[in-house]
PDB file of C-alpha atoms and ligand atoms in Angstrom:
ATOM      1  CA  UNK W   1     118.160 131.491 112.208  1.00  0.00           C
ATOM      2  CA  UNK W   2     119.331 134.793 110.721  1.00  0.00           C
ATOM      3  CA  UNK W   3     122.586 136.395 111.518  1.00  0.00           C
ATOM      4  CA  UNK W   4     121.134 139.137 113.485  1.00  0.00           C
ATOM      5  CA  UNK W   5     119.764 136.668 115.807  1.00  0.00           C
ATOM      6  CA  UNK W   6     123.153 135.166 116.391  1.00  0.00           C
ATOM      7  CA  UNK W   7     124.959 138.278 116.607  1.00  0.00           C
ATOM      8  CA  UNK W   8     126.375 138.605 120.217  1.00  0.00           C
ATOM      9  CA  UNK W   9     126.255 142.027 122.158  1.00  0.00           C
ATOM     10  CA  UNK W  10     129.091 142.967 124.399  1.00  0.00           C
ATOM     11  CA  UNK W  11     128.971 146.124 126.213  1.00  0.00           C
ATOM     12  CA  UNK W  12     131.603 148.455 127.580  1.00  0.00           C
ATOM     13  CA  UNK W  13     129.937 149.493 130.716  1.00  0.00           C
ATOM     14  CA  UNK W  14     130.778 152.620 132.878  1.00  0.00           C
ATOM     15  CA  UNK W  15     132.122 151.848 136.370  1.00  0.00           C
ATOM     16  CA  UNK W  16     133.319 155.417 137.222  1.00  0.00           C
ATOM     17  CA  UNK W  17     133.835 158.843 135.817  1.00  0.00           C
ATOM     18  CA  UNK W  18     137.232 159.687 134.363  1.00  0.00           C
ATOM     19  CA  UNK W  19     139.745 161.679 136.355  1.00  0.00           C
ATOM     20  CA  UNK W  20     140.546 165.232 135.264  1.00  0.00           C
ATOM     21  CA  UNK W  21     144.135 165.732 135.019  1.00  0.00           C
ATOM     22  CA  UNK W  22     145.250 169.489 135.533  1.00  0.00           C
ATOM     23  CA  UNK W  23     147.989 170.893 137.783  1.00  0.00           C
ATOM     24  CA  UNK W  24     146.422 172.118 141.178  1.00  0.00           C
ATOM     25  CA  UNK W  25     147.041 175.707 141.982  1.00  0.00           C
ATOM     26  CA  UNK W  26     147.362 174.806 145.540  1.00  0.00           C
ATOM     27  CA  UNK W  27     149.548 171.604 145.744  1.00  0.00           C
ATOM     28  CA  UNK W  28     151.574 169.303 143.574  1.00  0.00           C
ATOM     29  CA  UNK W  29     148.490 167.318 142.938  1.00  0.00           C
ATOM     30  CA  UNK W  30     146.873 166.812 139.399  1.00  0.00           C
ATOM     31  CA  UNK W  31     144.146 164.724 139.801  1.00  0.00           C
ATOM     32  CA  UNK W  32     140.597 166.134 140.049  1.00  0.00           C
ATOM     33  CA  UNK W  33     137.285 164.612 140.584  1.00  0.00           C
ATOM     34  CA  UNK W  34     133.743 166.371 139.931  1.00  0.00           C
ATOM     35  CA  UNK W  35     132.194 167.485 143.191  1.00  0.00           C
ATOM     36  CA  UNK W  36     128.800 166.931 141.551  1.00  0.00           C
ATOM     37  CA  UNK W  37     127.918 170.531 141.796  1.00  0.00           C
ATOM     38  CA  UNK W  38     127.360 173.336 139.479  1.00  0.00           C
ATOM     39  CA  UNK W  39     127.716 176.950 140.273  1.00  0.00           C
ATOM     40  CA  UNK W  40     125.491 179.284 138.365  1.00  0.00           C
ATOM     41  CA  UNK W  41     126.089 183.187 138.529  1.00  0.00           C
ATOM     42  CA  UNK W  42     123.660 185.602 136.970  1.00  0.00           C
ATOM     43  CA  UNK W  43     124.859 189.139 136.108  1.00  0.00           C
ATOM     44  CA  UNK W  44     121.612 191.005 134.618  1.00  0.00           C
ATOM     45  CA  UNK W  45     120.873 188.873 131.605  1.00  0.00           C
ATOM     46  CA  UNK W  46     124.218 187.314 131.434  1.00  0.00           C
ATOM     47  CA  UNK W  47     125.127 184.007 132.993  1.00  0.00           C
ATOM     48  CA  UNK W  48     128.351 182.154 134.012  1.00  0.00           C
ATOM     49  CA  UNK W  49     128.237 178.525 134.688  1.00  0.00           C
ATOM     50  CA  UNK W  50     130.997 176.392 136.296  1.00  0.00           C
ATOM     51  CA  UNK W  51     131.379 172.590 136.919  1.00  0.00           C
ATOM     52  CA  UNK W  52     133.004 172.122 140.271  1.00  0.00           C
ATOM     53  CA  UNK W  53     135.856 169.826 140.700  1.00  0.00           C
ATOM     54  CA  UNK W  54     137.904 169.043 143.739  1.00  0.00           C
ATOM     55  CA  UNK W  55     141.862 168.183 143.873  1.00  0.00           C
ATOM     56  CA  UNK W  56     142.186 164.590 144.953  1.00  0.00           C
ATOM     57  CA  UNK W  57     145.182 165.724 146.981  1.00  0.00           C
ATOM     58  CA  UNK W  58     144.138 168.916 148.867  1.00  0.00           C
ATOM     59  CA  UNK W  59     140.411 169.024 148.150  1.00  0.00           C
ATOM     60  CA  UNK W  60     140.625 172.549 146.742  1.00  0.00           C
ATOM     61  CA  UNK W  61     137.791 173.280 144.591  1.00  0.00           C
ATOM     62  CA  UNK W  62     138.471 174.359 140.910  1.00  0.00           C
ATOM     63  CA  UNK W  63     135.586 176.098 138.939  1.00  0.00           C
ATOM     64  CA  UNK W  64     135.727 174.774 135.444  1.00  0.00           C
ATOM     65  CA  UNK W  65     134.084 177.260 133.062  1.00  0.00           C
ATOM     66  CA  UNK W  66     131.037 175.634 131.229  1.00  0.00           C
ATOM     67  CA  UNK W  67     129.466 178.978 129.942  1.00  0.00           C
ATOM     68  CA  UNK W  68     130.893 182.272 130.222  1.00  0.00           C
ATOM     69  CA  UNK W  69     128.836 185.396 130.080  1.00  0.00           C
ATOM     70  CA  UNK W  70     126.128 183.732 128.043  1.00  0.00           C
ATOM     71  CA  UNK W  71     122.738 185.226 127.417  1.00  0.00           C
ATOM     72  CA  UNK W  72     120.101 183.705 129.470  1.00  0.00           C
ATOM     73  CA  UNK W  73     117.813 183.465 126.462  1.00  0.00           C
ATOM     74  CA  UNK W  74     120.434 181.602 124.475  1.00  0.00           C
ATOM     75  CA  UNK W  75     120.675 178.790 127.079  1.00  0.00           C
ATOM     76  CA  UNK W  76     118.058 175.800 126.911  1.00  0.00           C
ATOM     77  CA  UNK W  77     115.637 176.322 129.878  1.00  0.00           C
ATOM     78  CA  UNK W  78     115.988 172.382 130.805  1.00  0.00           C
ATOM     79  CA  UNK W  79     119.840 173.001 130.737  1.00  0.00           C
ATOM     80  CA  UNK W  80     119.543 175.802 133.182  1.00  0.00           C
ATOM     81  CA  UNK W  81     117.294 173.703 135.396  1.00  0.00           C
ATOM     82  CA  UNK W  82     119.812 170.965 135.347  1.00  0.00           C
ATOM     83  CA  UNK W  83     122.551 173.195 136.444  1.00  0.00           C
ATOM     84  CA  UNK W  84     120.730 174.795 139.109  1.00  0.00           C
ATOM     85  CA  UNK W  85     119.492 171.148 140.356  1.00  0.00           C
ATOM     86  CA  UNK W  86     123.165 169.733 140.085  1.00  0.00           C
ATOM     87  CA  UNK W  87     121.775 167.049 137.976  1.00  0.00           C
ATOM     88  CA  UNK W  88     124.047 163.987 138.087  1.00  0.00           C
ATOM     89  CA  UNK W  89     123.398 163.386 134.166  1.00  0.00           C
ATOM     90  CA  UNK W  90     124.596 166.823 133.312  1.00  0.00           C
ATOM     91  CA  UNK W  91     127.697 166.439 135.694  1.00  0.00           C
ATOM     92  CA  UNK W  92     128.298 163.128 133.958  1.00  0.00           C
ATOM     93  CA  UNK W  93     127.910 164.341 130.406  1.00  0.00           C
ATOM     94  CA  UNK W  94     130.137 167.444 130.981  1.00  0.00           C
ATOM     95  CA  UNK W  95     133.005 165.601 133.030  1.00  0.00           C
ATOM     96  CA  UNK W  96     133.207 163.220 130.161  1.00  0.00           C
ATOM     97  CA  UNK W  97     133.137 165.903 127.330  1.00  0.00           C
ATOM     98  CA  UNK W  98     136.361 166.003 125.175  1.00  0.00           C
ATOM     99  CA  UNK W  99     135.382 169.444 123.964  1.00  0.00           C
ATOM    100  CA  UNK W 100     135.059 170.780 127.648  1.00  0.00           C
ATOM    101  CA  UNK W 101     138.501 169.142 128.146  1.00  0.00           C
ATOM    102  CA  UNK W 102     140.111 170.784 125.145  1.00  0.00           C
ATOM    103  CA  UNK W 103     138.430 174.353 126.009  1.00  0.00           C
ATOM    104  CA  UNK W 104     139.860 174.153 129.395  1.00  0.00           C
ATOM    105  CA  UNK W 105     143.280 172.668 128.685  1.00  0.00           C
ATOM    106  CA  UNK W 106     142.988 169.523 130.745  1.00  0.00           C
ATOM    107  CA  UNK W 107     143.381 165.717 129.801  1.00  0.00           C
ATOM    108  CA  UNK W 108     140.848 162.975 130.943  1.00  0.00           C
ATOM    109  CA  UNK W 109     142.344 159.681 132.423  1.00  0.00           C
ATOM    110  CA  UNK W 110     139.954 156.902 131.617  1.00  0.00           C
ATOM    111  CA  UNK W 111     141.649 154.205 133.539  1.00  0.00           C
ATOM    112  CA  UNK W 112     139.298 152.334 135.833  1.00  0.00           C
ATOM    113  CA  UNK W 113     136.177 153.832 134.361  1.00  0.00           C
ATOM    114  CA  UNK W 114     134.796 150.798 132.616  1.00  0.00           C
ATOM    115  CA  UNK W 115     134.560 146.917 132.305  1.00  0.00           C
ATOM    116  CA  UNK W 116     133.396 144.636 129.612  1.00  0.00           C
ATOM    117  CA  UNK W 117     130.109 142.749 129.850  1.00  0.00           C
ATOM    118  CA  UNK W 118     130.236 139.634 127.520  1.00  0.00           C
ATOM    119  CA  UNK W 119     126.741 138.210 126.856  1.00  0.00           C
ATOM    120  CA  UNK W 120     127.674 134.779 125.509  1.00  0.00           C
ATOM    121  CA  UNK W 121     130.513 132.530 126.416  1.00  0.00           C
ATOM    122  CA  UNK W 122     130.917 131.471 122.759  1.00  0.00           C
ATOM    123  CA  UNK W 123     131.167 134.231 120.245  1.00  0.00           C
ATOM    124  CA  UNK W 124     128.927 134.045 117.378  1.00  0.00           C
ATOM    125  CA  UNK W 125     130.169 135.159 113.935  1.00  0.00           C
ATOM    126  CA  UNK W 126     129.207 138.807 114.371  1.00  0.00           C
ATOM    127  CA  UNK W 127     129.825 140.804 117.568  1.00  0.00           C
ATOM    128  CA  UNK W 128     128.578 144.300 118.288  1.00  0.00           C
ATOM    129  CA  UNK W 129     130.249 146.124 121.014  1.00  0.00           C
ATOM    130  CA  UNK W 130     128.460 148.966 122.529  1.00  0.00           C
ATOM    131  CA  UNK W 131     130.065 151.871 124.319  1.00  0.00           C
ATOM    132  CA  UNK W 132     128.090 153.373 127.460  1.00  0.00           C
ATOM    133  CA  UNK W 133     130.803 155.882 127.920  1.00  0.00           C
ATOM    134  CA  UNK W 134     133.295 157.469 125.187  1.00  0.00           C
ATOM    135  CA  UNK W 135     136.338 155.765 126.873  1.00  0.00           C
ATOM    136  CA  UNK W 136     139.257 155.279 124.388  1.00  0.00           C
ATOM    137  CA  UNK W 137     140.171 151.830 124.481  1.00  0.00           C
ATOM    138  CA  UNK W 138     142.546 149.570 122.385  1.00  0.00           C
ATOM    139  CA  UNK W 139     140.584 147.261 120.260  1.00  0.00           C
ATOM    140  CA  UNK W 140     142.889 144.439 120.941  1.00  0.00           C
ATOM    141  CA  UNK W 141     142.404 144.989 124.839  1.00  0.00           C
ATOM    142  CA  UNK W 142     138.602 144.343 124.321  1.00  0.00           C
ATOM    143  CA  UNK W 143     139.177 141.348 122.282  1.00  0.00           C
ATOM    144  CA  UNK W 144     141.826 139.749 124.733  1.00  0.00           C
ATOM    145  CA  UNK W 145     139.178 140.391 127.442  1.00  0.00           C
ATOM    146  CA  UNK W 146     136.013 139.286 125.597  1.00  0.00           C
ATOM    147  CA  UNK W 147     137.551 136.357 123.814  1.00  0.00           C
ATOM    148  CA  UNK W 148     139.907 135.169 126.501  1.00  0.00           C
ATOM    149  CA  UNK W 149     142.884 134.973 124.313  1.00  0.00           C
ATOM    150  CA  UNK W 150     146.231 136.663 124.029  1.00  0.00           C
ATOM    151  CA  UNK W 151     147.196 139.754 122.246  1.00  0.00           C
ATOM    152  CA  UNK W 152     149.368 137.581 119.934  1.00  0.00           C
ATOM    153  CA  UNK W 153     146.556 135.444 119.310  1.00  0.00           C
ATOM    154  CA  UNK W 154     144.269 138.238 118.262  1.00  0.00           C
ATOM    155  CA  UNK W 155     146.904 139.684 115.843  1.00  0.00           C
ATOM    156  CA  UNK W 156     147.566 136.219 114.460  1.00  0.00           C
ATOM    157  CA  UNK W 157     143.687 135.719 113.802  1.00  0.00           C
ATOM    158  CA  UNK W 158     143.705 139.235 112.117  1.00  0.00           C
ATOM    159  CA  UNK W 159     146.690 138.325 109.924  1.00  0.00           C
ATOM    160  CA  UNK W 160     144.885 134.871 108.928  1.00  0.00           C
ATOM    161  CA  UNK W 161     141.759 136.504 108.075  1.00  0.00           C
ATOM    162  CA  UNK W 162     139.884 134.762 110.842  1.00  0.00           C
ATOM    163  CA  UNK W 163     139.051 138.140 112.602  1.00  0.00           C
ATOM    164  CA  UNK W 164     137.722 141.114 110.678  1.00  0.00           C
ATOM    165  CA  UNK W 165     137.962 144.275 112.407  1.00  0.00           C
ATOM    166  CA  UNK W 166     136.946 147.797 111.239  1.00  0.00           C
ATOM    167  CA  UNK W 167     140.215 149.172 112.422  1.00  0.00           C
ATOM    168  CA  UNK W 168     143.790 148.147 113.299  1.00  0.00           C
ATOM    169  CA  UNK W 169     144.013 145.910 116.491  1.00  0.00           C
ATOM    170  CA  UNK W 170     146.024 148.667 118.381  1.00  0.00           C
ATOM    171  CA  UNK W 171     143.800 151.478 117.364  1.00  0.00           C
ATOM    172  CA  UNK W 172     141.683 152.988 119.957  1.00  0.00           C
ATOM    173  CA  UNK W 173     137.865 152.764 119.778  1.00  0.00           C
ATOM    174  CA  UNK W 174     135.627 154.963 121.798  1.00  0.00           C
ATOM    175  CA  UNK W 175     132.279 154.133 120.262  1.00  0.00           C
ATOM    176  CA  UNK W 176     130.166 151.249 118.942  1.00  0.00           C
ATOM    177  CA  UNK W 177     131.745 149.013 116.439  1.00  0.00           C
ATOM    178  CA  UNK W 178     131.085 145.573 115.247  1.00  0.00           C
ATOM    179  CA  UNK W 179     133.686 142.592 114.352  1.00  0.00           C
ATOM    180  CA  UNK W 180     133.287 139.291 112.683  1.00  0.00           C
ATOM    181  CA  UNK W 181     135.045 136.213 113.763  1.00  0.00           C
ATOM    182  CA  UNK W 182     135.332 132.862 111.741  1.00  0.00           C
ATOM    183  CA  UNK W 183     135.116 129.547 113.534  1.00  0.00           C
ATOM    184  CA  UNK W 184     138.279 128.175 114.809  1.00  0.00           C
ATOM    185  CA  UNK W 185     140.350 126.415 112.175  1.00  0.00           C
ATOM    186  CA  UNK W 186     139.970 122.869 113.990  1.00  0.00           C
ATOM    187  CA  UNK W 187     136.168 122.991 113.957  1.00  0.00           C
ATOM    188  CA  UNK W 188     135.940 124.525 110.359  1.00  0.00           C
ATOM    189  CA  UNK W 189     137.929 121.434 109.206  1.00  0.00           C
ATOM    190  CA  UNK W 190     135.958 118.862 111.035  1.00  0.00           C
ATOM    191  CA  UNK W 191     132.488 118.299 109.530  1.00  0.00           C
ATOM    192  CA  UNK W 192     132.890 118.124 105.867  1.00  0.00           C
ATOM    193  CA  UNK W 193     131.998 115.029 104.129  1.00  0.00           C
ATOM    194  CA  UNK W 194     129.441 112.534 105.065  1.00  0.00           C
ATOM    195  CA  UNK W 195     130.900 109.434 106.371  1.00  0.00           C
ATOM    196  CA  UNK W 196     131.733 106.816 103.563  1.00  0.00           C
ATOM    197  CA  UNK W 197     129.830 103.558 103.493  1.00  0.00           C
ATOM    198  CA  UNK W 198     131.695 100.819 105.331  1.00  0.00           C
ATOM    199  CA  UNK W 199     133.922  99.104 103.138  1.00  0.00           C
ATOM    200  CA  UNK W 200     134.905  95.473 103.771  1.00  0.00           C
ATOM    201  CA  UNK W 201     138.308  95.178 105.397  1.00  0.00           C
ATOM    202  CA  UNK W 202     141.009  94.259 103.236  1.00  0.00           C
ATOM    203  CA  UNK W 203     143.005  91.392 104.510  1.00  0.00           C
ATOM    204  CA  UNK W 204     146.622  91.285 103.859  1.00  0.00           C
ATOM    205  CA  UNK W 205     147.387  88.479 101.510  1.00  0.00           C
ATOM    206  CA  UNK W 206     150.150  85.751 102.432  1.00  0.00           C
TER     207      UNK W 206
HETATM  208 ZN1   ZN Y   1     145.547 170.165 145.276  1.00  0.00          ZN
END
């Protein structure tokens, strides 16, 4: 059996879209959710495209600029169709986009947006973790969830060289990575030598 066959796959699965954190202009709320719609405005050959978001407190709509006065021919036709059809995949991609967040000065809150699907109960030596969404998650949080051990145990295993991570345990990952795990020390120490042939029992003399 090759190593690839034995590689386990864990998946960070999307359960919700991130919350957009930005002060509302109408109330003291800061949390916004995409309404699922775009607004496209044509002015001659120039287009404005907004992603519409709603304040979670007062429901006021906030138009998030996606494209501003962009020439219609510079926009991919499929993209324009997606905006005009309020395509859920386009809403999802833009709501999760760190560059759109940076451009418009808001923060994304990824709390409650994911869960971890662990495919095998016992980890094999190599585990590939795939990300369905770019949620930044501490590596040790994924490992405590996936391996069912404490954060202290994760750090001990890294220190002992039993767990090999591509980054520090408290670093945040947001895309696919692999780690390797050695068998626990107890089972590694067990099977070593074939059992010795039975020897006659020595009797204590006297
Ligand atoms: Zn509000």
